[in-house]
PDB file of C-alpha atoms and ligand atoms in Angstrom:
ATOM      1  CA  MET A   1      29.883  12.940  -7.389  1.00  0.00           C
ATOM      2  CA  GLN A   2      30.927   9.840  -5.548  1.00  0.00           C
ATOM      3  CA  GLN A   3      28.977   6.726  -6.507  1.00  0.00           C
ATOM      4  CA  PRO A   4      27.252   5.063  -3.598  1.00  0.00           C
ATOM      5  CA  ASP A   5      27.492   1.319  -3.168  1.00  0.00           C
ATOM      6  CA  LEU A   6      24.466  -0.552  -4.440  1.00  0.00           C
ATOM      7  CA  ARG A   7      23.912  -4.002  -3.023  1.00  0.00           C
ATOM      8  CA  VAL A   8      21.123  -6.233  -4.291  1.00  0.00           C
ATOM      9  CA  LEU A   9      18.486  -6.834  -1.652  1.00  0.00           C
ATOM     10  CA  ILE A  10      15.746  -8.403  -3.771  1.00  0.00           C
ATOM     11  CA  PRO A  11      16.825  -9.873  -7.107  1.00  0.00           C
ATOM     12  CA  ARG A  12      14.645  -9.519 -10.203  1.00  0.00           C
ATOM     13  CA  GLN A  13      13.510 -13.133 -10.226  1.00  0.00           C
ATOM     14  CA  ASP A  14      12.205 -12.849  -6.653  1.00  0.00           C
ATOM     15  CA  ILE A  15      10.375  -9.658  -7.593  1.00  0.00           C
ATOM     16  CA  ALA A  16       8.808 -11.353 -10.613  1.00  0.00           C
ATOM     17  CA  ALA A  17       7.679 -14.347  -8.534  1.00  0.00           C
ATOM     18  CA  LYS A  18       6.185 -12.092  -5.863  1.00  0.00           C
ATOM     19  CA  VAL A  19       4.372  -9.901  -8.388  1.00  0.00           C
ATOM     20  CA  GLN A  20       2.886 -13.027  -9.987  1.00  0.00           C
ATOM     21  CA  GLU A  21       1.746 -14.269  -6.574  1.00  0.00           C
ATOM     22  CA  MET A  22       0.202 -10.896  -5.727  1.00  0.00           C
ATOM     23  CA  GLY A  23      -1.553 -10.869  -9.094  1.00  0.00           C
ATOM     24  CA  GLU A  24      -3.049 -14.279  -8.377  1.00  0.00           C
ATOM     25  CA  THR A  25      -4.327 -13.105  -4.995  1.00  0.00           C
ATOM     26  CA  LEU A  26      -5.827  -9.984  -6.554  1.00  0.00           C
ATOM     27  CA  SER A  27      -7.399 -12.047  -9.342  1.00  0.00           C
ATOM     28  CA  ARG A  28      -9.148 -14.135  -6.697  1.00  0.00           C
ATOM     29  CA  ASP A  29     -10.224 -11.142  -4.615  1.00  0.00           C
ATOM     30  CA  TYR A  30     -11.556  -9.109  -7.552  1.00  0.00           C
ATOM     31  CA  ARG A  31     -12.982 -11.973  -9.595  1.00  0.00           C
ATOM     32  CA  GLY A  32     -16.054 -10.820 -11.518  1.00  0.00           C
ATOM     33  CA  LYS A  33     -15.462  -7.197 -10.564  1.00  0.00           C
ATOM     34  CA  GLU A  34     -13.883  -4.195 -12.161  1.00  0.00           C
ATOM     35  CA  VAL A  35     -10.932  -2.829 -10.227  1.00  0.00           C
ATOM     36  CA  LEU A  36      -9.562   0.678 -10.654  1.00  0.00           C
ATOM     37  CA  LEU A  37      -5.827   0.676 -10.040  1.00  0.00           C
ATOM     38  CA  VAL A  38      -4.717   4.036  -8.688  1.00  0.00           C
ATOM     39  CA  VAL A  39      -0.999   4.035  -9.388  1.00  0.00           C
ATOM     40  CA  VAL A  40       1.058   6.495  -7.355  1.00  0.00           C
ATOM     41  CA  LEU A  41       3.636   8.151  -9.590  1.00  0.00           C
ATOM     42  CA  ARG A  42       6.406   7.909 -10.169  1.00  0.00           C
ATOM     43  CA  GLY A  43       7.737   5.050  -8.114  1.00  0.00           C
ATOM     44  CA  ALA A  44       4.890   2.568  -8.456  1.00  0.00           C
ATOM     45  CA  ALA A  45       4.732   2.778 -12.256  1.00  0.00           C
ATOM     46  CA  LEU A  46       7.077  -0.159 -12.888  1.00  0.00           C
ATOM     47  CA  PHE A  47       5.491  -2.383 -10.257  1.00  0.00           C
ATOM     48  CA  ALA A  48       2.004  -1.553 -11.526  1.00  0.00           C
ATOM     49  CA  ALA A  49       2.993  -2.270 -15.123  1.00  0.00           C
ATOM     50  CA  ASP A  50       4.035  -5.800 -14.158  1.00  0.00           C
ATOM     51  CA  LEU A  51       1.272  -6.355 -11.613  1.00  0.00           C
ATOM     52  CA  CYS A  52      -1.635  -5.382 -13.854  1.00  0.00           C
ATOM     53  CA  ARG A  53      -0.548  -8.006 -16.381  1.00  0.00           C
ATOM     54  CA  CYS A  54      -0.917 -10.673 -13.694  1.00  0.00           C
ATOM     55  CA  ILE A  55      -4.473  -9.706 -12.719  1.00  0.00           C
ATOM     56  CA  GLU A  56      -7.286 -11.660 -14.303  1.00  0.00           C
ATOM     57  CA  ALA A  57     -10.204  -9.327 -13.711  1.00  0.00           C
ATOM     58  CA  ASP A  58     -11.492  -6.163 -15.370  1.00  0.00           C
ATOM     59  CA  VAL A  59      -8.712  -3.684 -14.753  1.00  0.00           C
ATOM     60  CA  VAL A  60      -8.790   0.059 -15.310  1.00  0.00           C
ATOM     61  CA  ILE A  61      -5.571   1.983 -14.675  1.00  0.00           C
ATOM     62  CA  ASP A  62      -5.213   5.587 -13.624  1.00  0.00           C
ATOM     63  CA  PHE A  63      -2.351   7.597 -12.161  1.00  0.00           C
ATOM     64  CA  ILE A  64      -1.976  10.060  -9.355  1.00  0.00           C
ATOM     65  CA  ALA A  65       1.068  12.105  -8.406  1.00  0.00           C
ATOM     66  CA  VAL A  66       1.637  13.645  -5.023  1.00  0.00           C
ATOM     67  CA  SER A  67       4.358  15.673  -3.433  1.00  0.00           C
ATOM     68  CA  SER A  68       5.046  16.964   0.023  1.00  0.00           C
ATOM     69  CA  TYR A  69       4.496  20.546   1.000  1.00  0.00           C
ATOM     70  CA  GLY A  70       7.669  22.257   2.097  1.00  0.00           C
ATOM     71  CA  SER A  71      10.400  20.088   3.533  1.00  0.00           C
ATOM     72  CA  SER A  72       9.513  16.422   3.370  1.00  0.00           C
ATOM     73  CA  THR A  73       6.467  14.231   3.287  1.00  0.00           C
ATOM     74  CA  SER A  74       7.696  12.241   6.219  1.00  0.00           C
ATOM     75  CA  SER A  75       8.088  15.277   8.444  1.00  0.00           C
ATOM     76  CA  SER A  76       4.920  17.159   7.532  1.00  0.00           C
ATOM     77  CA  GLY A  77       2.468  14.429   6.522  1.00  0.00           C
ATOM     78  CA  VAL A  78       0.869  16.974   4.238  1.00  0.00           C
ATOM     79  CA  VAL A  79       0.918  16.189   0.568  1.00  0.00           C
ATOM     80  CA  ARG A  80      -0.376  18.072  -2.428  1.00  0.00           C
ATOM     81  CA  PHE A  81      -1.582  16.682  -5.698  1.00  0.00           C
ATOM     82  CA  LEU A  82       0.682  17.197  -8.663  1.00  0.00           C
ATOM     83  CA  LYS A  83      -1.649  15.155 -10.819  1.00  0.00           C
ATOM     84  CA  ASP A  84      -5.126  14.069  -9.877  1.00  0.00           C
ATOM     85  CA  LEU A  85      -6.997  11.095 -11.292  1.00  0.00           C
ATOM     86  CA  ASP A  86      -8.784  11.340 -14.599  1.00  0.00           C
ATOM     87  CA  GLU A  87     -11.236   8.630 -13.565  1.00  0.00           C
ATOM     88  CA  SER A  88     -14.081   9.064 -11.115  1.00  0.00           C
ATOM     89  CA  VAL A  89     -13.739   6.934  -8.001  1.00  0.00           C
ATOM     90  CA  GLU A  90     -17.371   7.006  -6.964  1.00  0.00           C
ATOM     91  CA  SER A  91     -18.971   3.568  -6.534  1.00  0.00           C
ATOM     92  CA  ARG A  92     -15.914   1.763  -7.868  1.00  0.00           C
ATOM     93  CA  HIS A  93     -13.576  -0.840  -6.426  1.00  0.00           C
ATOM     94  CA  VAL A  94     -10.372   1.119  -5.951  1.00  0.00           C
ATOM     95  CA  LEU A  95      -6.932  -0.324  -5.283  1.00  0.00           C
ATOM     96  CA  ILE A  96      -4.112   2.102  -4.519  1.00  0.00           C
ATOM     97  CA  VAL A  97      -0.807   0.759  -5.859  1.00  0.00           C
ATOM     98  CA  GLU A  98       2.318   2.009  -4.075  1.00  0.00           C
ATOM     99  CA  ASP A  99       5.978   1.125  -4.404  1.00  0.00           C
ATOM    100  CA  ILE A 100       6.825   1.462  -0.734  1.00  0.00           C
ATOM    101  CA  VAL A 101       5.086   2.379   2.507  1.00  0.00           C
ATOM    102  CA  ASP A 102       7.480   4.009   4.920  1.00  0.00           C
ATOM    103  CA  THR A 103       6.003   6.352   7.555  1.00  0.00           C
ATOM    104  CA  GLY A 104       2.599   5.671   5.995  1.00  0.00           C
ATOM    105  CA  LEU A 105       1.752   9.380   5.871  1.00  0.00           C
ATOM    106  CA  THR A 106       1.426   9.550   2.089  1.00  0.00           C
ATOM    107  CA  LEU A 107      -0.825   6.511   1.878  1.00  0.00           C
ATOM    108  CA  ALA A 108      -2.921   7.635   4.851  1.00  0.00           C
ATOM    109  CA  TYR A 109      -3.471  10.991   3.185  1.00  0.00           C
ATOM    110  CA  LEU A 110      -4.356   9.394  -0.137  1.00  0.00           C
ATOM    111  CA  MET A 111      -6.801   7.010   1.508  1.00  0.00           C
ATOM    112  CA  GLU A 112      -8.593   9.830   3.299  1.00  0.00           C
ATOM    113  CA  ASN A 113      -8.779  11.815   0.101  1.00  0.00           C
ATOM    114  CA  LEU A 114     -10.092   8.951  -2.014  1.00  0.00           C
ATOM    115  CA  LYS A 115     -12.527   7.828   0.694  1.00  0.00           C
ATOM    116  CA  SER A 116     -14.170  11.223   0.548  1.00  0.00           C
ATOM    117  CA  ARG A 117     -14.968  10.519  -3.121  1.00  0.00           C
ATOM    118  CA  HIS A 118     -17.161   7.546  -2.087  1.00  0.00           C
ATOM    119  CA  PRO A 119     -15.615   4.464  -3.689  1.00  0.00           C
ATOM    120  CA  GLN A 120     -17.491   1.178  -3.310  1.00  0.00           C
ATOM    121  CA  SER A 121     -14.342  -0.297  -1.803  1.00  0.00           C
ATOM    122  CA  LEU A 122     -10.860   1.015  -1.137  1.00  0.00           C
ATOM    123  CA  ARG A 123      -7.812  -1.169  -0.591  1.00  0.00           C
ATOM    124  CA  THR A 124      -4.070  -0.654  -0.694  1.00  0.00           C
ATOM    125  CA  CYS A 125      -1.315  -2.666  -2.284  1.00  0.00           C
ATOM    126  CA  THR A 126       2.414  -2.062  -1.914  1.00  0.00           C
ATOM    127  CA  LEU A 127       5.428  -3.931  -3.170  1.00  0.00           C
ATOM    128  CA  LEU A 128       7.549  -2.985  -0.149  1.00  0.00           C
ATOM    129  CA  ASP A 129       6.652  -2.228   3.436  1.00  0.00           C
ATOM    130  CA  LYS A 130       8.870  -0.723   6.138  1.00  0.00           C
ATOM    131  CA  PRO A 131       6.619  -1.112   9.198  1.00  0.00           C
ATOM    132  CA  SER A 132       9.357  -0.124  11.649  1.00  0.00           C
ATOM    133  CA  ARG A 133       9.167   3.461  10.364  1.00  0.00           C
ATOM    134  CA  ARG A 134       5.400   3.822  10.612  1.00  0.00           C
ATOM    135  CA  ARG A 135       4.012   7.040  12.088  1.00  0.00           C
ATOM    136  CA  VAL A 136       0.350   6.297  11.551  1.00  0.00           C
ATOM    137  CA  ASP A 137      -1.721   3.212  12.264  1.00  0.00           C
ATOM    138  CA  LEU A 138      -1.881   1.782   8.763  1.00  0.00           C
ATOM    139  CA  ARG A 139      -1.474  -1.715   7.426  1.00  0.00           C
ATOM    140  CA  PRO A 140      -1.648  -2.117   3.645  1.00  0.00           C
ATOM    141  CA  ASP A 141      -4.053  -4.839   2.479  1.00  0.00           C
ATOM    142  CA  TYR A 142      -1.529  -6.405   0.102  1.00  0.00           C
ATOM    143  CA  VAL A 143       2.225  -6.390   0.784  1.00  0.00           C
ATOM    144  CA  GLY A 144       4.952  -7.891  -1.372  1.00  0.00           C
ATOM    145  CA  PHE A 145       8.013  -7.752   0.844  1.00  0.00           C
ATOM    146  CA  THR A 146       8.465  -6.471   4.377  1.00  0.00           C
ATOM    147  CA  ILE A 147      11.911  -4.936   4.738  1.00  0.00           C
ATOM    148  CA  ASP A 148      14.032  -3.420   7.496  1.00  0.00           C
ATOM    149  CA  ASP A 149      14.727   0.284   7.822  1.00  0.00           C
ATOM    150  CA  LEU A 150      16.912   0.529   4.716  1.00  0.00           C
ATOM    151  CA  PHE A 151      16.909   3.007   1.866  1.00  0.00           C
ATOM    152  CA  VAL A 152      16.296   1.059  -1.306  1.00  0.00           C
ATOM    153  CA  VAL A 153      16.383   1.929  -4.992  1.00  0.00           C
ATOM    154  CA  GLY A 154      15.557   0.219  -8.265  1.00  0.00           C
ATOM    155  CA  TYR A 155      12.417  -1.246  -9.856  1.00  0.00           C
ATOM    156  CA  GLY A 156      10.841   2.223  -9.791  1.00  0.00           C
ATOM    157  CA  LEU A 157      12.333   3.474  -6.533  1.00  0.00           C
ATOM    158  CA  ASP A 158      14.699   6.391  -6.747  1.00  0.00           C
ATOM    159  CA  TRP A 159      17.349   8.343  -4.971  1.00  0.00           C
ATOM    160  CA  ASP A 160      17.184  11.893  -6.266  1.00  0.00           C
ATOM    161  CA  GLN A 161      15.374  10.595  -9.390  1.00  0.00           C
ATOM    162  CA  ARG A 162      18.131   8.106 -10.159  1.00  0.00           C
ATOM    163  CA  TYR A 163      18.203   4.291 -10.222  1.00  0.00           C
ATOM    164  CA  ARG A 164      14.508   3.806 -10.999  1.00  0.00           C
ATOM    165  CA  HIS A 165      15.432   1.708 -14.031  1.00  0.00           C
ATOM    166  CA  LEU A 166      17.459  -0.905 -12.122  1.00  0.00           C
ATOM    167  CA  PRO A 167      15.834  -4.330 -12.474  1.00  0.00           C
ATOM    168  CA  ASP A 168      16.738  -5.435  -8.938  1.00  0.00           C
ATOM    169  CA  ILE A 169      15.848  -3.720  -5.665  1.00  0.00           C
ATOM    170  CA  CYS A 170      19.132  -2.553  -4.147  1.00  0.00           C
ATOM    171  CA  ILE A 171      20.261  -1.075  -0.861  1.00  0.00           C
ATOM    172  CA  HIS A 172      21.569   2.441  -1.271  1.00  0.00           C
ATOM    173  CA  SER A 173      24.491   3.053   1.024  1.00  0.00           C
ATOM    174  CA  GLU A 174      23.978   6.790   1.535  1.00  0.00           C
ATOM    175  CA  LYS A 175      21.127   6.750   3.999  1.00  0.00           C
TER     176      LYS A 175
HETATM  177  P1  LIG B 201       5.811   7.540   3.389  1.00  0.00           P
HETATM  178  O1  LIG B 201       6.869   7.915   4.401  1.00  0.00           O
HETATM  179  O2  LIG B 201       5.172   6.225   3.711  1.00  0.00           O
HETATM  180  O3  LIG B 201       4.807   8.664   3.266  1.00  0.00           O
HETATM  181  O4  LIG B 201       6.531   7.369   2.009  1.00  0.00           O
HETATM  182  C1  LIG B 201       6.755   8.474   1.194  1.00  0.00           C
HETATM  183  C2  LIG B 201       7.542   8.156  -0.022  1.00  0.00           C
HETATM  184  O5  LIG B 201       8.914   8.134   0.355  1.00  0.00           O
HETATM  185  C3  LIG B 201       7.344   6.831  -0.731  1.00  0.00           C
HETATM  186  O6  LIG B 201       6.235   6.781  -1.575  1.00  0.00           O
HETATM  187  C4  LIG B 201       8.639   6.769  -1.534  1.00  0.00           C
HETATM  188  O7  LIG B 201       8.511   7.536  -2.701  1.00  0.00           O
HETATM  189  C5  LIG B 201       9.618   7.417  -0.596  1.00  0.00           C
HETATM  190  N1  LIG B 201      10.456   6.399   0.073  1.00  0.00           N
HETATM  191  C6  LIG B 201      10.349   5.920   1.319  1.00  0.00           C
HETATM  192  N2  LIG B 201      11.303   5.001   1.570  1.00  0.00           N
HETATM  193  C7  LIG B 201      12.020   4.906   0.428  1.00  0.00           C
HETATM  194  C8  LIG B 201      13.154   4.102   0.029  1.00  0.00           C
HETATM  195  O8  LIG B 201      13.699   3.271   0.781  1.00  0.00           O
HETATM  196  N3  LIG B 201      13.605   4.298  -1.236  1.00  0.00           N
HETATM  197  C9  LIG B 201      13.051   5.170  -2.118  1.00  0.00           C
HETATM  198  N4  LIG B 201      11.990   5.921  -1.783  1.00  0.00           N
HETATM  199  C10 LIG B 201      11.487   5.791  -0.524  1.00  0.00           C
END
């Protein structure tokens, strides 16, 4: 298989600085509260691992895994749960942690689903945002970097399950 070009878009030190900054904001916003981080597997796992260590509040971490039905999430907007939460959401302060928001369909679906479980509050946090691709009216509450319509890999993000381990966020040439 031919190797695609990978060009660094966001270097590791910029990611680290941004994650620290986001952690400080979250520490302020959730001061004195317990926050349940709902980490969307697999992509957000690396971001969440770094982010949670920058949050000074009571943090509980749980994981959720979703997949699209049929062809692709972005075309159908219908997702199914591969792994549901172990924690109850009811009456808790819930923060969904995503790696990237693209069309917004996955996050919109997750929000609807979690809302129906009656959290005390529900917010969304994403490291990367591609607003130009949005298909639903959704603005995440916390955004690390806003990027153009590029396919990126690294720091948890994959292309066909590869490149998640790269420490920098890179542009993948085969879009
Ligand atoms: P959505 O289109 O907002 O529903 O995003 C669906 C999922 O597509 C994201 O959670 C990512 O897993 C994946 N995705 C979207 N854009 C990229 C990208 O640039 N690189 C890697 N994965 C992406």
